[in-house]
Short mmCIF file of the C-alpha atoms (twelve columns), coordinates in Angstrom:
data_MODEL
# 
_entry.id   MODEL 
# 
loop_
_atom_site.group_PDB 
_atom_site.id 
_atom_site.type_symbol 
_atom_site.label_atom_id 
_atom_site.label_alt_id 
_atom_site.label_comp_id 
_atom_site.label_asym_id 
_atom_site.label_seq_id 
_atom_site.Cartn_x 
_atom_site.Cartn_y 
_atom_site.Cartn_z 
_atom_site.pdbx_PDB_model_num 
ATOM 1   C CA . MET A 1   -17.914 125.071 27.080 1 
ATOM 2   C CA . ARG A 2   -19.373 123.113 29.945 1 
ATOM 3   C CA . TYR A 3   -22.506 125.192 31.275 1 
ATOM 4   C CA . GLY A 4   -23.616 124.508 35.228 1 
ATOM 5   C CA . ILE A 5   -27.432 125.342 35.280 1 
ATOM 6   C CA . ILE A 6   -28.662 126.444 38.474 1 
ATOM 7   C CA . ALA A 7   -32.317 127.870 38.951 1 
ATOM 8   C CA . ASP A 8   -34.454 128.768 41.971 1 
ATOM 9   C CA . VAL A 9   -31.373 129.208 44.613 1 
ATOM 10  C CA . HIS A 10  -33.908 130.882 46.952 1 
ATOM 11  C CA . SER A 11  -31.233 132.380 49.334 1 
ATOM 12  C CA . ASN A 12  -30.095 128.882 50.205 1 
ATOM 13  C CA . VAL A 13  -26.112 129.378 50.482 1 
ATOM 14  C CA . GLU A 14  -25.676 125.808 52.212 1 
ATOM 15  C CA . ALA A 15  -27.109 124.070 48.817 1 
ATOM 16  C CA . LEU A 16  -25.492 126.844 46.446 1 
ATOM 17  C CA . LEU A 17  -22.021 126.241 47.749 1 
ATOM 18  C CA . THR A 18  -22.422 122.570 47.597 1 
ATOM 19  C CA . ALA A 19  -23.815 122.700 44.434 1 
ATOM 20  C CA . MET A 20  -21.099 124.992 43.136 1 
ATOM 21  C CA . GLU A 21  -18.270 122.809 44.360 1 
ATOM 22  C CA . ARG A 22  -19.586 119.905 42.862 1 
ATOM 23  C CA . MET A 23  -19.913 121.672 39.468 1 
ATOM 24  C CA . ARG A 24  -16.405 122.675 40.036 1 
ATOM 25  C CA . LYS A 25  -15.164 118.708 40.047 1 
ATOM 26  C CA . GLU A 26  -17.194 118.272 37.092 1 
ATOM 27  C CA . GLY A 27  -15.158 120.631 35.178 1 
ATOM 28  C CA . VAL A 28  -17.892 123.438 34.476 1 
ATOM 29  C CA . ASP A 29  -16.600 126.484 32.727 1 
ATOM 30  C CA . LYS A 30  -19.580 128.902 33.627 1 
ATOM 31  C CA . ILE A 31  -22.522 128.636 35.534 1 
ATOM 32  C CA . LEU A 32  -26.084 129.984 34.493 1 
ATOM 33  C CA . CYS A 33  -28.378 130.829 36.823 1 
ATOM 34  C CA . LEU A 34  -32.156 130.740 35.521 1 
ATOM 35  C CA . GLY A 35  -33.750 133.278 38.242 1 
ATOM 36  C CA . ASP A 36  -35.101 133.450 41.830 1 
ATOM 37  C CA . LEU A 37  -31.812 133.968 43.557 1 
ATOM 38  C CA . ILE A 38  -33.834 135.175 46.718 1 
ATOM 39  C CA . GLY A 39  -37.030 134.418 48.616 1 
ATOM 40  C CA . TYR A 40  -38.222 131.337 51.262 1 
ATOM 41  C CA . ASN A 41  -34.692 130.925 52.974 1 
ATOM 42  C CA . ALA A 42  -32.562 133.004 55.274 1 
ATOM 43  C CA . SER A 43  -29.228 133.861 53.588 1 
ATOM 44  C CA . PRO A 44  -30.065 136.130 50.897 1 
ATOM 45  C CA . LYS A 45  -27.016 138.182 51.262 1 
ATOM 46  C CA . GLU A 46  -24.464 135.691 51.382 1 
ATOM 47  C CA . CYS A 47  -25.995 133.987 48.236 1 
ATOM 48  C CA . LEU A 48  -25.817 137.107 46.146 1 
ATOM 49  C CA . GLU A 49  -22.210 137.586 47.311 1 
ATOM 50  C CA . VAL A 50  -21.099 134.050 46.355 1 
ATOM 51  C CA . LEU A 51  -23.016 134.470 42.861 1 
ATOM 52  C CA . MET A 52  -21.412 138.071 41.904 1 
ATOM 53  C CA . ALA A 53  -18.166 137.113 43.254 1 
ATOM 54  C CA . ALA A 54  -18.353 133.865 40.965 1 
ATOM 55  C CA . GLY A 55  -19.356 135.959 37.851 1 
ATOM 56  C CA . VAL A 56  -22.307 133.771 37.563 1 
ATOM 57  C CA . GLU A 57  -24.435 135.139 34.763 1 
ATOM 58  C CA . CYS A 58  -28.085 135.450 35.817 1 
ATOM 59  C CA . ILE A 59  -31.545 136.574 35.101 1 
ATOM 60  C CA . ASN A 60  -34.500 137.493 37.540 1 
ATOM 61  C CA . GLY A 61  -37.198 135.488 38.553 1 
ATOM 62  C CA . ASN A 62  -40.505 136.711 40.403 1 
ATOM 63  C CA . HIS A 63  -39.435 136.747 43.648 1 
ATOM 64  C CA . ASP A 64  -36.397 138.966 42.554 1 
ATOM 65  C CA . ARG A 65  -38.729 141.180 40.881 1 
ATOM 66  C CA . PHE A 66  -41.228 141.171 43.895 1 
ATOM 67  C CA . LEU A 67  -38.101 142.562 45.839 1 
ATOM 68  C CA . THR A 68  -36.912 144.998 43.695 1 
ATOM 69  C CA . GLY A 69  -40.536 146.472 42.760 1 
ATOM 70  C CA . ALA A 70  -40.124 145.541 39.234 1 
ATOM 71  C CA . SER A 71  -43.515 143.673 39.636 1 
ATOM 72  C CA . PRO A 72  -46.135 143.976 41.981 1 
ATOM 73  C CA . ILE A 73  -46.363 141.141 44.729 1 
ATOM 74  C CA . ASP A 74  -49.564 138.927 43.628 1 
ATOM 75  C CA . PRO A 75  -52.221 138.622 46.006 1 
ATOM 76  C CA . SER A 76  -52.469 134.949 45.720 1 
ATOM 77  C CA . VAL A 77  -48.606 134.838 47.267 1 
ATOM 78  C CA . LYS A 78  -49.084 132.926 50.722 1 
ATOM 79  C CA . LYS A 79  -48.578 135.466 53.888 1 
ATOM 80  C CA . GLU A 80  -45.390 133.428 54.815 1 
ATOM 81  C CA . THR A 81  -43.809 134.183 51.416 1 
ATOM 82  C CA . VAL A 82  -44.287 138.045 51.628 1 
ATOM 83  C CA . GLN A 83  -42.926 137.858 55.410 1 
ATOM 84  C CA . VAL A 84  -39.568 136.636 53.661 1 
ATOM 85  C CA . ILE A 85  -39.305 139.085 50.775 1 
ATOM 86  C CA . GLU A 86  -39.869 141.862 53.170 1 
ATOM 87  C CA . TRP A 87  -37.267 140.502 55.515 1 
ATOM 88  C CA . THR A 88  -34.949 140.023 52.768 1 
ATOM 89  C CA . ARG A 89  -35.141 143.672 51.801 1 
ATOM 90  C CA . GLU A 90  -33.895 144.407 55.307 1 
ATOM 91  C CA . GLN A 91  -30.900 142.448 54.615 1 
ATOM 92  C CA . LEU A 92  -29.467 143.030 51.181 1 
ATOM 93  C CA . THR A 93  -27.117 146.413 50.815 1 
ATOM 94  C CA . GLN A 94  -28.011 148.455 48.310 1 
ATOM 95  C CA . PRO A 95  -25.423 147.765 45.538 1 
ATOM 96  C CA . GLN A 96  -26.834 144.074 45.983 1 
ATOM 97  C CA . VAL A 97  -30.418 145.339 45.608 1 
ATOM 98  C CA . GLU A 98  -29.211 147.493 42.422 1 
ATOM 99  C CA . TRP A 99  -27.515 144.487 41.084 1 
ATOM 100 C CA . LEU A 100 -30.739 142.296 41.277 1 
ATOM 101 C CA . ARG A 101 -32.463 145.388 39.667 1 
ATOM 102 C CA . GLY A 102 -30.518 145.341 36.524 1 
ATOM 103 C CA . LEU A 103 -31.014 141.616 35.575 1 
ATOM 104 C CA . PRO A 104 -32.497 140.643 32.637 1 
ATOM 105 C CA . LYS A 105 -35.967 138.897 32.443 1 
ATOM 106 C CA . ILE A 106 -34.316 136.648 29.567 1 
ATOM 107 C CA . LYS A 107 -31.086 136.094 28.026 1 
ATOM 108 C CA . VAL A 108 -29.228 134.633 25.000 1 
ATOM 109 C CA . VAL A 109 -26.047 132.493 25.409 1 
ATOM 110 C CA . ASP A 110 -23.637 131.733 22.808 1 
ATOM 111 C CA . MET A 111 -26.808 132.191 20.048 1 
ATOM 112 C CA . THR A 112 -27.894 128.988 20.609 1 
ATOM 113 C CA . VAL A 113 -29.338 128.914 24.207 1 
ATOM 114 C CA . LEU A 114 -32.187 130.953 25.397 1 
ATOM 115 C CA . MET A 115 -32.554 131.594 29.247 1 
ATOM 116 C CA . VAL A 116 -35.896 132.022 30.966 1 
ATOM 117 C CA . HIS A 117 -37.431 131.953 34.801 1 
ATOM 118 C CA . GLY A 118 -40.953 130.997 33.963 1 
ATOM 119 C CA . SER A 119 -41.345 130.124 29.901 1 
ATOM 120 C CA . PRO A 120 -40.043 131.332 26.547 1 
ATOM 121 C CA . ARG A 121 -43.290 133.173 26.065 1 
ATOM 122 C CA . HIS A 122 -44.017 134.595 29.524 1 
ATOM 123 C CA . GLU A 123 -41.774 135.225 32.568 1 
ATOM 124 C CA . ASP A 124 -44.217 133.995 35.012 1 
ATOM 125 C CA . GLU A 125 -45.596 131.077 33.410 1 
ATOM 126 C CA . TYR A 126 -45.393 127.607 34.934 1 
ATOM 127 C CA . ILE A 127 -44.460 124.759 32.362 1 
ATOM 128 C CA . LEU A 128 -46.548 121.848 34.215 1 
ATOM 129 C CA . THR A 129 -48.520 120.344 31.672 1 
ATOM 130 C CA . ILE A 130 -48.546 118.695 28.226 1 
ATOM 131 C CA . ASP A 131 -50.545 121.529 26.879 1 
ATOM 132 C CA . THR A 132 -47.849 124.237 27.762 1 
ATOM 133 C CA . ILE A 133 -45.029 122.168 27.186 1 
ATOM 134 C CA . ARG A 134 -46.462 121.922 23.664 1 
ATOM 135 C CA . GLU A 135 -47.065 125.536 23.330 1 
ATOM 136 C CA . ASN A 136 -44.041 126.607 24.585 1 
ATOM 137 C CA . ILE A 137 -42.040 124.421 22.006 1 
ATOM 138 C CA . VAL A 138 -44.154 125.987 19.064 1 
ATOM 139 C CA . PHE A 139 -43.716 129.626 20.684 1 
ATOM 140 C CA . MET A 140 -39.931 128.704 20.569 1 
ATOM 141 C CA . GLN A 141 -39.820 127.457 16.824 1 
ATOM 142 C CA . ASN A 142 -41.744 130.559 15.803 1 
ATOM 143 C CA . ASN A 143 -40.182 133.236 17.828 1 
ATOM 144 C CA . TYR A 144 -36.297 132.151 18.282 1 
ATOM 145 C CA . LEU A 145 -35.352 131.232 15.061 1 
ATOM 146 C CA . GLY A 146 -32.029 129.305 15.474 1 
ATOM 147 C CA . LEU A 147 -32.273 128.922 19.077 1 
ATOM 148 C CA . ASP A 148 -33.266 125.212 19.913 1 
ATOM 149 C CA . ILE A 149 -32.468 124.865 23.798 1 
ATOM 150 C CA . CYS A 150 -34.672 126.631 26.318 1 
ATOM 151 C CA . PHE A 151 -33.309 126.438 30.165 1 
ATOM 152 C CA . PHE A 152 -36.181 127.422 32.208 1 
ATOM 153 C CA . GLY A 153 -37.114 127.250 36.191 1 
ATOM 154 C CA . HIS A 154 -39.922 128.512 38.554 1 
ATOM 155 C CA . THR A 155 -41.599 125.199 39.189 1 
ATOM 156 C CA . HIS A 156 -38.636 123.783 41.056 1 
ATOM 157 C CA . ALA A 157 -39.071 120.436 39.369 1 
ATOM 158 C CA . PRO A 158 -36.494 119.003 36.919 1 
ATOM 159 C CA . LEU A 159 -37.857 118.177 33.274 1 
ATOM 160 C CA . PHE A 160 -36.100 117.449 30.109 1 
ATOM 161 C CA . VAL A 161 -38.588 117.447 27.234 1 
ATOM 162 C CA . CYS A 162 -38.718 117.867 23.202 1 
ATOM 163 C CA . ARG A 163 -40.891 116.431 20.770 1 
ATOM 164 C CA . GLY A 164 -41.451 112.886 21.528 1 
ATOM 165 C CA . GLN A 165 -39.613 112.743 24.766 1 
ATOM 166 C CA . LEU A 166 -40.536 113.444 28.186 1 
ATOM 167 C CA . GLU A 167 -38.350 112.971 31.415 1 
ATOM 168 C CA . THR A 168 -39.315 113.869 34.900 1 
ATOM 169 C CA . ASP A 169 -38.028 111.358 36.955 1 
ATOM 170 C CA . LEU A 170 -34.672 113.024 37.773 1 
ATOM 171 C CA . HIS A 171 -33.895 112.195 41.498 1 
ATOM 172 C CA . GLU A 172 -30.373 110.365 40.235 1 
ATOM 173 C CA . PRO A 173 -27.708 111.507 38.069 1 
ATOM 174 C CA . LYS A 174 -28.651 111.081 34.392 1 
ATOM 175 C CA . THR A 175 -27.225 112.315 31.181 1 
ATOM 176 C CA . PHE A 176 -29.377 112.810 27.766 1 
ATOM 177 C CA . LYS A 177 -27.919 113.526 24.494 1 
ATOM 178 C CA . LEU A 178 -29.427 116.333 22.418 1 
ATOM 179 C CA . GLU A 179 -30.092 115.646 18.746 1 
ATOM 180 C CA . PRO A 180 -29.939 118.072 15.880 1 
ATOM 181 C CA . MET A 181 -33.197 119.930 14.656 1 
ATOM 182 C CA . LYS A 182 -35.269 119.273 17.607 1 
ATOM 183 C CA . THR A 183 -36.344 121.984 20.562 1 
ATOM 184 C CA . TYR A 184 -35.769 121.546 23.968 1 
ATOM 185 C CA . LEU A 185 -37.193 122.518 27.127 1 
ATOM 186 C CA . ILE A 186 -34.722 121.956 29.967 1 
ATOM 187 C CA . ASN A 187 -35.457 122.667 33.762 1 
ATOM 188 C CA . PRO A 188 -32.432 121.507 36.031 1 
ATOM 189 C CA . GLY A 189 -34.459 121.933 39.072 1 
ATOM 190 C CA . SER A 190 -33.828 123.573 41.900 1 
ATOM 191 C CA . VAL A 191 -30.922 124.568 44.153 1 
ATOM 192 C CA . GLY A 192 -32.591 126.038 47.467 1 
ATOM 193 C CA . GLN A 193 -35.966 124.496 47.450 1 
ATOM 194 C CA . PRO A 194 -36.581 121.251 45.362 1 
ATOM 195 C CA . ARG A 195 -40.362 120.183 45.142 1 
ATOM 196 C CA . ASP A 196 -39.982 116.734 43.037 1 
ATOM 197 C CA . GLY A 197 -39.849 114.687 46.408 1 
ATOM 198 C CA . SER A 198 -36.104 114.696 46.700 1 
ATOM 199 C CA . PRO A 199 -34.411 116.809 49.238 1 
ATOM 200 C CA . LYS A 200 -31.436 116.880 47.373 1 
ATOM 201 C CA . ALA A 201 -30.117 120.400 45.703 1 
ATOM 202 C CA . ALA A 202 -30.541 119.541 41.764 1 
ATOM 203 C CA . PHE A 203 -28.362 121.354 38.954 1 
ATOM 204 C CA . GLY A 204 -27.327 120.659 35.552 1 
ATOM 205 C CA . VAL A 205 -24.136 120.608 33.139 1 
ATOM 206 C CA . PHE A 206 -24.525 121.356 29.706 1 
ATOM 207 C CA . ASP A 207 -21.735 120.518 27.312 1 
ATOM 208 C CA . THR A 208 -21.744 122.298 24.239 1 
ATOM 209 C CA . ASN A 209 -19.223 120.268 22.429 1 
ATOM 210 C CA . GLU A 210 -20.878 117.097 23.114 1 
ATOM 211 C CA . ARG A 211 -24.391 118.418 23.099 1 
ATOM 212 C CA . THR A 212 -25.425 116.609 26.159 1 
ATOM 213 C CA . MET A 213 -27.048 117.724 29.340 1 
ATOM 214 C CA . ALA A 214 -26.430 115.790 32.797 1 
ATOM 215 C CA . TYR A 215 -28.725 115.995 35.586 1 
ATOM 216 C CA . HIS A 216 -27.095 115.974 39.399 1 
ATOM 217 C CA . ARG A 217 -28.533 115.761 42.442 1 
ATOM 218 C CA . VAL A 218 -26.321 116.567 45.797 1 
ATOM 219 C CA . GLU A 219 -26.953 116.353 49.524 1 
ATOM 220 C CA . TYR A 220 -26.400 119.657 51.590 1 
ATOM 221 C CA . ASP A 221 -26.551 120.379 55.077 1 
ATOM 222 C CA . VAL A 222 -30.561 120.830 55.351 1 
ATOM 223 C CA . GLN A 223 -30.269 120.942 59.047 1 
ATOM 224 C CA . SER A 224 -28.247 124.242 59.065 1 
ATOM 225 C CA . THR A 225 -30.462 125.989 56.568 1 
ATOM 226 C CA . GLN A 226 -33.641 125.137 58.526 1 
ATOM 227 C CA . GLY A 227 -31.512 126.521 61.759 1 
ATOM 228 C CA . ARG A 228 -31.500 129.661 59.641 1 
ATOM 229 C CA . ILE A 229 -35.059 129.953 58.782 1 
ATOM 230 C CA . ILE A 230 -36.031 129.370 62.267 1 
ATOM 231 C CA . ALA A 231 -33.849 132.078 63.585 1 
ATOM 232 C CA . ALA A 232 -35.319 134.270 61.283 1 
ATOM 233 C CA . GLY A 233 -38.412 133.895 62.629 1 
ATOM 234 C CA . PHE A 234 -40.334 132.430 59.272 1 
ATOM 235 C CA . ASP A 235 -43.156 129.810 59.200 1 
ATOM 236 C CA . ARG A 236 -41.384 126.734 60.016 1 
ATOM 237 C CA . LYS A 237 -43.207 125.044 57.314 1 
ATOM 238 C CA . ILE A 238 -41.214 126.736 55.018 1 
ATOM 239 C CA . ALA A 239 -38.002 124.691 57.015 1 
ATOM 240 C CA . ARG A 240 -40.120 121.768 57.155 1 
ATOM 241 C CA . ARG A 241 -40.503 121.462 53.468 1 
ATOM 242 C CA . LEU A 242 -36.915 121.518 52.862 1 
ATOM 243 C CA . GLU A 243 -36.202 117.864 54.114 1 
ATOM 244 C CA . LEU A 244 -39.509 116.830 52.501 1 
ATOM 245 C CA . GLY A 245 -38.269 118.070 48.808 1 
ATOM 246 C CA . LYS A 246 -41.657 119.783 48.782 1 
# 
């Protein structure tokens, strides 16, 4: 089985369609999405239509929960981000909102893989430091017996980590072999708003037969996405960051 792994789509339909077309060429059998389907960009309705029609297996992220009211919007969330969430509520159909509301926070796939948005121990935790990496690996081992792979998003930056190995320089295609008896935390990077210094949409391909994780980056029509953001009246900083990968 070959799984396409995506995260943090954030209403960027140009990036999503480009990544999905590349995944089709890579022979992906099914796509898993690690949350934050909406927010920041200006094609929420279109993105949900694509994800739902393709049968993508999704969990929710913090932006999805902000929109449905499942989580209160944190006071620290920037004003321009809240504006996008409020605008997005007006764009989605009621069935789309209900679909978002029904997404789980976590999901187990094939009895070996855990899907989360933030981290195994909390849906909104950012895995950004050595300490959080170490603590979440231990948490996985203590609380998810038999699951040795956790796919997560939220940080918008690709990461491949297990005990003794930490990979963050993933601007170019790279494939890793997963060893038995090790616990892995794997972030494919963001489709719709990368923050690792590269503007290219990021996704991964996990091959269960070969036990490999391949990282991919693809160029997409950034200018069209920026044009939608500006036309919607969002803060231009949101459009600017797409070309910077920040």
